Short mmCIF file of C-alpha atoms and ligand atoms in Angstrom, two decimals:
data_model
loop_
_atom_site.label_atom_id
_atom_site.label_comp_id
_atom_site.label_asym_id
_atom_site.label_seq_id
_atom_site.Cartn_x
_atom_site.Cartn_y
_atom_site.Cartn_z
CA MET A 1 0.00 0.00 0.00
CA SER A 2 1.29 3.49 -0.73
CA ILE A 3 0.20 6.82 0.69
CA ILE A 4 0.16 9.58 -1.90
CA SER A 5 0.56 12.85 -0.07
CA ASN A 6 0.89 15.08 -3.10
CA CYS A 7 -2.17 14.61 -5.32
CA THR A 8 -0.72 16.02 -8.53
CA ALA A 9 -2.33 15.39 -11.92
CA SER A 10 0.02 12.48 -12.53
CA ALA A 11 -0.74 10.97 -9.11
CA ILE A 12 -4.46 11.20 -9.90
CA LYS A 13 -3.80 9.51 -13.27
CA ASP A 14 -2.00 6.66 -11.51
CA ALA A 15 -4.77 6.28 -8.97
CA ALA A 16 -7.45 6.19 -11.70
CA ALA A 17 -5.43 3.56 -13.58
CA ALA A 18 -5.15 1.52 -10.36
CA LEU A 19 -8.94 1.57 -10.04
CA VAL A 20 -9.35 0.41 -13.64
CA LYS A 21 -6.96 -2.48 -12.91
CA GLY A 22 -9.13 -3.54 -9.97
CA ASP A 23 -6.94 -2.19 -7.15
CA LEU A 24 -8.35 -0.24 -4.23
CA VAL A 25 -7.84 3.51 -3.80
CA ALA A 26 -8.83 5.25 -0.57
CA PHE A 27 -9.62 8.88 -1.32
CA PRO A 28 -10.78 12.01 0.49
CA THR A 29 -14.32 13.30 0.13
CA GLU A 30 -15.80 16.34 1.86
CA THR A 31 -17.62 14.03 4.32
CA VAL A 32 -15.19 11.23 5.24
CA TYR A 33 -12.52 9.21 3.40
CA GLY A 34 -13.87 6.47 1.14
CA LEU A 35 -12.36 3.11 0.16
CA GLY A 36 -12.84 3.09 -3.60
CA ALA A 37 -13.05 0.36 -6.22
CA ASP A 38 -14.39 0.16 -9.78
CA ALA A 39 -18.11 -0.45 -9.19
CA THR A 40 -18.29 -2.83 -12.16
CA ILE A 41 -15.51 -5.23 -11.07
CA GLU A 42 -16.90 -7.92 -8.79
CA ASP A 43 -13.50 -9.07 -7.50
CA ALA A 44 -12.50 -5.53 -6.56
CA ILE A 45 -15.77 -5.06 -4.68
CA ALA A 46 -15.20 -8.38 -2.90
CA ARG A 47 -11.88 -6.97 -1.69
CA ILE A 48 -13.62 -3.90 -0.24
CA TYR A 49 -15.73 -6.23 1.93
CA LYS A 50 -12.67 -8.18 2.97
CA VAL A 51 -10.57 -5.12 3.81
CA LYS A 52 -13.40 -3.55 5.81
CA GLY A 53 -14.49 -6.82 7.42
CA ARG A 54 -17.98 -5.83 6.32
CA PRO A 55 -20.69 -8.50 6.25
CA LYS A 56 -21.92 -9.36 2.75
CA GLY A 57 -25.14 -7.80 1.59
CA HIS A 58 -24.60 -4.26 2.85
CA PRO A 59 -24.96 -2.06 -0.24
CA LEU A 60 -22.29 0.38 -1.41
CA ILE A 61 -22.62 3.95 -2.64
CA VAL A 62 -21.53 4.54 -6.26
CA HIS A 63 -19.61 7.79 -6.75
CA ILE A 64 -19.81 9.61 -10.09
CA SER A 65 -18.39 12.94 -11.27
CA SER A 66 -21.64 14.63 -12.29
CA LEU A 67 -25.41 14.43 -12.49
CA GLY A 68 -24.96 13.76 -16.22
CA ASN A 69 -23.84 10.21 -15.41
CA LEU A 70 -26.68 9.39 -13.03
CA ASP A 71 -28.85 7.59 -15.57
CA LYS A 72 -26.11 5.02 -16.17
CA TRP A 73 -26.81 3.71 -12.65
CA ALA A 74 -30.37 4.78 -11.88
CA SER A 75 -33.69 4.62 -13.72
CA ASN A 76 -37.16 6.08 -13.11
CA ILE A 77 -35.55 9.08 -11.47
CA PRO A 78 -38.29 11.22 -9.91
CA GLU A 79 -38.35 14.94 -10.62
CA TYR A 80 -37.72 15.77 -6.96
CA ALA A 81 -34.50 13.72 -7.05
CA VAL A 82 -33.26 15.73 -10.03
CA LYS A 83 -34.08 18.93 -8.13
CA LEU A 84 -32.11 17.70 -5.12
CA ALA A 85 -29.18 16.68 -7.30
CA ARG A 86 -29.17 20.10 -8.98
CA ALA A 87 -29.27 21.83 -5.61
CA PHE A 88 -26.76 19.76 -3.64
CA TRP A 89 -24.38 17.96 -6.03
CA PRO A 90 -21.45 17.97 -5.92
CA GLY A 91 -21.95 17.64 -2.17
CA PRO A 92 -22.65 15.54 0.92
CA MET A 93 -25.83 13.83 -0.32
CA THR A 94 -26.53 10.26 -1.49
CA LEU A 95 -29.71 9.46 -3.44
CA ILE A 96 -31.23 5.97 -3.31
CA LEU A 97 -32.91 5.31 -6.66
CA PRO A 98 -34.21 2.35 -8.69
CA ARG A 99 -31.17 0.69 -10.28
CA THR A 100 -30.24 0.03 -13.91
CA ASP A 101 -28.69 -3.27 -15.01
CA LEU A 102 -25.26 -1.74 -14.46
CA ALA A 103 -25.81 -1.77 -10.68
CA LYS A 104 -25.25 -5.44 -9.97
CA ASP A 105 -26.30 -7.37 -6.88
CA PHE A 106 -22.73 -7.13 -5.53
CA ILE A 107 -23.17 -3.33 -5.34
CA THR A 108 -26.77 -3.09 -4.17
CA GLY A 109 -26.81 -6.03 -1.79
CA SER A 110 -29.33 -7.64 -4.20
CA GLN A 111 -31.79 -4.78 -3.73
CA ASP A 112 -33.51 -3.17 -6.70
CA ASN A 113 -32.20 0.25 -5.77
CA VAL A 114 -28.78 1.85 -5.80
CA GLY A 115 -27.14 4.65 -3.82
CA VAL A 116 -25.36 7.32 -5.90
CA ARG A 117 -23.39 10.41 -4.91
CA VAL A 118 -21.31 13.17 -6.52
CA PRO A 119 -18.75 14.25 -3.89
CA SER A 120 -17.41 17.80 -3.86
CA HIS A 121 -13.82 17.31 -2.67
CA THR A 122 -11.48 18.44 -5.45
CA VAL A 123 -9.34 15.29 -5.20
CA ALA A 124 -12.40 13.03 -5.33
CA LEU A 125 -13.79 14.88 -8.34
CA ALA A 126 -10.44 14.86 -10.15
CA LEU A 127 -10.10 11.12 -9.51
CA LEU A 128 -13.64 10.39 -10.74
CA LYS A 129 -13.18 12.50 -13.89
CA GLU A 130 -9.88 10.82 -14.70
CA PHE A 131 -11.40 7.39 -14.03
CA GLU A 132 -14.32 8.19 -16.33
CA SER A 133 -11.94 9.41 -19.04
CA LEU A 134 -10.41 5.91 -18.95
CA GLY A 135 -13.86 4.42 -19.57
CA GLY A 136 -14.79 3.92 -15.89
CA LEU A 137 -18.45 4.28 -14.99
CA GLY A 138 -18.52 4.67 -11.20
CA VAL A 139 -16.47 4.16 -8.05
CA ALA A 140 -18.04 2.24 -5.18
CA ALA A 141 -16.77 3.65 -1.89
CA PRO A 142 -17.84 2.93 1.65
CA SER A 143 -16.19 4.86 4.45
CA ALA A 144 -12.57 3.67 4.71
CA ASN A 145 -12.81 2.11 8.18
CA ARG A 146 -13.19 -1.40 9.57
CA PHE A 147 -16.85 -2.38 9.88
CA GLY A 148 -18.60 -0.72 12.85
CA ALA A 149 -15.61 1.55 13.59
CA VAL A 150 -15.26 5.31 13.32
CA SER A 151 -15.13 6.75 9.79
CA PRO A 152 -11.74 8.27 8.92
CA THR A 153 -11.53 12.01 8.34
CA SER A 154 -7.82 12.08 7.47
CA ALA A 155 -5.41 9.93 5.45
CA THR A 156 -3.60 9.00 8.68
CA ALA A 157 -6.86 7.70 10.11
CA VAL A 158 -7.36 5.55 6.97
CA GLU A 159 -3.86 4.18 7.45
CA ILE A 160 -4.54 3.36 11.11
CA GLU A 161 -7.80 1.61 10.16
CA LEU A 162 -6.76 -0.32 7.06
CA ALA A 163 -2.96 -0.56 6.60
CA ASP A 164 -2.94 -4.16 7.86
CA TYR A 165 -5.54 -5.21 5.30
CA LEU A 166 -4.59 -3.34 2.11
CA SER A 167 -2.33 -4.89 -0.56
CA GLN A 168 0.87 -3.63 -2.11
CA ASN A 169 -0.81 -2.05 -5.14
CA ASP A 170 -3.56 -0.28 -3.20
CA GLN A 171 -3.27 3.45 -2.55
CA ILE A 172 -4.36 6.06 -0.04
CA LEU A 173 -4.71 9.57 -1.50
CA ASP A 174 -4.09 12.26 1.12
CA GLY A 175 -6.34 15.28 0.53
CA GLY A 176 -6.11 16.74 4.02
CA PRO A 177 -8.75 16.69 6.74
CA CYS A 178 -12.41 16.37 5.64
CA LEU A 179 -14.41 19.59 5.88
CA VAL A 180 -17.81 18.12 6.82
CA GLY A 181 -16.66 15.24 9.03
CA VAL A 182 -19.85 13.14 9.11
CA GLU A 183 -21.10 10.87 6.33
CA SER A 184 -23.45 12.06 3.58
CA THR A 185 -27.19 12.53 4.00
CA ILE A 186 -28.92 9.47 2.49
CA ILE A 187 -32.27 10.17 0.87
CA ASN A 188 -34.67 7.48 -0.23
CA CYS A 189 -35.93 8.53 -3.67
CA THR A 190 -37.81 5.34 -4.53
CA GLN A 191 -41.21 6.56 -3.38
CA SER A 192 -43.52 9.39 -4.38
CA LYS A 193 -42.01 11.51 -1.59
CA PRO A 194 -38.39 11.55 -0.41
CA SER A 195 -37.40 10.55 3.12
CA ILE A 196 -34.10 10.80 4.99
CA LEU A 197 -32.48 7.46 5.84
CA ARG A 198 -29.30 8.92 7.34
CA PRO A 199 -29.05 12.58 8.38
CA GLY A 200 -26.01 14.57 7.25
CA ALA A 201 -24.84 18.03 6.25
CA VAL A 202 -27.61 18.39 3.66
CA THR A 203 -30.23 18.89 6.34
CA LYS A 204 -33.97 18.24 6.50
CA GLU A 205 -34.53 22.02 6.42
CA MET A 206 -32.37 22.43 3.30
CA ILE A 207 -34.26 19.64 1.52
CA GLU A 208 -37.64 21.02 2.54
CA ASP A 209 -36.67 24.54 1.40
CA THR A 210 -35.57 23.16 -1.98
CA LEU A 211 -38.63 20.99 -2.61
CA ARG A 212 -41.17 23.09 -0.70
CA ILE A 213 -42.64 20.04 1.02
CA SER A 214 -42.23 18.57 4.48
CA ILE A 215 -40.32 15.30 4.69
CA ASP A 216 -39.73 12.54 7.23
CA LEU A 217 -36.56 11.49 8.96
CA ASN A 218 -35.69 7.78 9.04
CA ASN A 219 -39.01 6.83 7.58
CA LEU A 220 -38.22 3.17 6.98
CA ASP A 221 -41.47 1.83 5.59
CA SER A 222 -40.78 -1.87 5.43
CA GLU A 223 -43.96 -2.53 3.47
CA SER A 224 -43.07 -0.44 0.49
CA ILE A 225 -39.31 -0.71 0.36
CA GLN A 226 -36.69 -3.07 1.60
CA ILE A 227 -33.64 -1.04 2.33
CA LYS A 228 -30.67 -2.26 4.26
CA VAL A 229 -28.60 0.56 5.63
CA ALA A 230 -25.61 -0.53 7.67
CA GLY A 231 -25.51 2.91 9.26
CA LEU A 232 -28.93 2.16 10.68
CA LEU A 233 -27.54 -0.64 12.82
CA GLU A 234 -27.84 0.53 16.37
CA SER A 235 -24.14 0.16 17.18
CA HIS A 236 -21.90 1.89 14.68
CA TYR A 237 -19.40 4.72 14.43
CA ALA A 238 -17.93 3.49 17.73
CA PRO A 239 -14.43 3.93 19.14
CA ASN A 240 -12.95 1.40 21.60
CA ALA A 241 -13.70 3.75 24.46
CA LYS A 242 -17.23 3.57 25.78
CA ILE A 243 -19.28 6.66 24.92
CA PHE A 244 -21.62 8.18 27.53
CA LEU A 245 -24.19 10.81 26.60
CA THR A 246 -25.41 11.26 30.17
CA GLY A 247 -23.74 11.31 33.58
CA SER A 248 -20.51 13.03 34.64
CA PRO A 249 -16.92 12.04 34.00
CA SER A 250 -14.60 10.82 36.75
CA LEU A 251 -10.89 11.56 37.02
CA GLY A 252 -9.15 10.73 33.73
CA ASP A 253 -12.28 10.19 31.63
CA GLY A 254 -12.49 11.89 28.23
CA PHE A 255 -14.81 14.84 27.63
CA ILE A 256 -16.24 16.32 24.40
CA ALA A 257 -18.55 19.34 24.31
CA LEU A 258 -18.98 22.73 22.69
CA ASP A 259 -16.34 25.26 23.69
CA SER A 260 -18.92 27.21 25.73
CA ILE A 261 -19.21 24.28 28.17
CA ALA A 262 -16.50 24.07 30.85
CA THR A 263 -14.49 20.89 31.38
CA PRO A 264 -15.61 19.03 34.54
CA THR A 265 -12.83 18.78 37.14
CA GLY A 266 -10.46 15.92 36.45
CA ALA A 267 -11.79 15.13 32.96
CA LEU A 268 -9.55 15.14 29.91
CA ARG A 269 -10.81 17.55 27.25
CA LEU A 270 -10.66 15.91 23.78
CA SER A 271 -12.30 18.64 21.72
CA SER A 272 -13.84 22.11 22.07
CA PRO A 273 -15.70 22.96 18.84
CA LYS A 274 -17.12 26.48 18.67
CA THR A 275 -20.05 25.69 16.34
CA ASN A 276 -22.12 22.66 15.44
CA GLU A 277 -20.43 22.55 12.01
CA GLU A 278 -17.05 22.38 13.72
CA TYR A 279 -18.47 19.76 16.09
CA ALA A 280 -19.27 17.51 13.11
CA ARG A 281 -15.83 18.15 11.61
CA VAL A 282 -13.83 17.20 14.72
CA LEU A 283 -15.99 14.53 16.38
CA TYR A 284 -14.43 11.41 14.83
CA GLU A 285 -10.90 12.74 15.35
CA ALA A 286 -11.78 13.29 19.02
CA PHE A 287 -12.95 9.65 19.24
CA ARG A 288 -9.66 8.54 17.70
CA LEU A 289 -7.71 10.66 20.17
CA ALA A 290 -9.57 8.92 23.01
CA ASP A 291 -8.45 5.53 21.67
CA PHE A 292 -4.91 6.78 21.09
CA LYS A 293 -4.76 7.84 24.73
CA GLY A 294 -6.18 4.48 25.77
CA LEU A 295 -9.19 6.05 27.52
CA ARG A 296 -11.93 3.67 28.61
CA ARG A 297 -14.75 6.18 28.96
CA VAL A 298 -15.65 9.36 27.08
CA PHE A 299 -18.47 11.66 28.20
CA VAL A 300 -20.06 13.71 25.44
CA ILE A 301 -22.47 16.61 25.68
CA PRO A 302 -24.38 16.46 22.40
CA PRO A 303 -25.23 19.64 20.50
CA THR A 304 -28.86 20.76 20.51
CA GLY A 305 -31.09 22.12 17.77
CA GLU A 306 -31.74 21.38 14.12
CA GLY A 307 -29.49 21.35 11.06
CA ILE A 308 -26.26 19.38 11.33
CA ALA A 309 -26.93 18.79 15.06
CA VAL A 310 -29.39 16.08 13.95
CA ALA A 311 -26.62 14.18 12.14
CA ILE A 312 -24.21 14.56 15.07
CA ASN A 313 -26.84 13.26 17.50
CA ASP A 314 -27.60 10.34 15.18
CA ARG A 315 -23.92 9.28 15.14
CA LEU A 316 -23.50 9.91 18.87
CA SER A 317 -26.46 7.74 19.83
CA LYS A 318 -25.13 4.92 17.62
CA SER A 319 -21.61 5.20 18.99
CA ALA A 320 -23.00 5.09 22.54
CA PHE A 321 -25.15 2.02 21.90
CA GLU A 322 -24.23 -0.99 24.07
CA LYS A 323 -22.54 -3.53 21.80
O1 TXA B 401 -20.32 10.30 2.99
C1 TXA B 401 -20.48 9.14 2.60
O2 TXA B 401 -21.57 8.70 2.23
C2 TXA B 401 -19.24 8.23 2.57
C3 TXA B 401 -18.29 8.78 1.50
C4 TXA B 401 -17.08 7.92 1.33
O3 TXA B 401 -18.97 8.97 0.28
N1 TXA B 401 -19.60 6.90 2.29
C5 TXA B 401 -20.24 6.12 3.21
O4 TXA B 401 -20.43 4.80 2.79
O5 TXA B 401 -20.59 6.54 4.30
P1 TXA B 401 -20.79 3.64 3.81
O6 TXA B 401 -20.86 2.41 2.99
O7 TXA B 401 -19.85 3.64 4.94
O8 TXA B 401 -22.23 4.01 4.27
C6 TXA B 401 -23.22 4.07 3.28
C7 TXA B 401 -24.53 3.65 3.81
C8 TXA B 401 -24.52 2.22 4.30
O9 TXA B 401 -25.18 2.21 5.56
C9 TXA B 401 -25.29 1.48 3.24
O10 TXA B 401 -26.01 0.41 3.79
C10 TXA B 401 -26.18 2.57 2.68
O11 TXA B 401 -25.42 3.70 2.70
N2 TXA B 401 -26.56 2.28 1.29
C11 TXA B 401 -25.78 2.23 0.21
N3 TXA B 401 -26.48 1.86 -0.87
C12 TXA B 401 -27.74 1.69 -0.45
C13 TXA B 401 -28.94 1.29 -1.08
N4 TXA B 401 -28.99 0.97 -2.35
N5 TXA B 401 -30.05 1.22 -0.33
C14 TXA B 401 -30.00 1.53 0.95
N6 TXA B 401 -28.91 1.91 1.62
C15 TXA B 401 -27.80 1.99 0.93
MG1 MG B 402 -19.45 3.58 6.89
#
């Protein structure tokens, strides 16, 4: 495995060629780092599952460089989905849509729908464009962490998560720290009305303002759609340290809260974000710091309110879930 710290045009060319050959390339997106493979090569996708230790059947998001390529992967695209794509792509939003024949069972977990996203990170977009210029159609990329662990928001975090599992020809592209810090908003677009399956930086309010309708959060209607979302498992996004969302820390326990909240006596401050956006950006790194320091318990005061606070609270409650 090599870490490419200088993502020049020629480095991007090499990485795109590696994808075409069936190797894995971890790359930065604005949300978290993804572990990428050519979404049409079954063996390469099988390696993603192996490297992540992810159980079979969890679907993968296909990354493309622009809305213009969406109909290669998705069919029967509702008008509201096009509106959302126009408003928020490139950006931290994944649309779940009915699949075309290109989206095989090994991508969709044998479901009839496929998740697609256009990321906005310049390195991700450059890689996708180069890959497409070589004839590539889409890059499947889950977050570049071991299954159930914390998503990486830096190339170093990818290395810590996956170095032991990647092969010699695989690459990690270093594009700096991720600006959003939590995974994309996932929107179910397979029904007459959209619903949010995983909250993210494209918030409920932003979607409602764009479409001028009210929408539901986590509206998993098992009658009308069978969607498996690994991020909906109750325990996920978890560091080794145990996360507490209530109670007070004892001497030596970790502590994460907005900067305006004072550190309880004896606790070890892991992060002091000034805004909810910064909270999302630094949360996973704070979890990693807790593990690096070998802490057993971390007390977190969750942010309140709407917007990105909803996504942060979603991840916090999953990371605090008893395994
Ligand atoms: O921000 C993100 O979305 C990052 C970056 C790398 O793009 N990717 C990411 O992928 O978070 P992953 O695999 O770690 O989480 C994607 C979630 C999973 O819970 C998966 O089950 C769900 O999306 N998903 C993917 N395709 C789906 C589909 N067709 N139907 C329902 N859920 C789907
Ligand atoms: Mg993930």
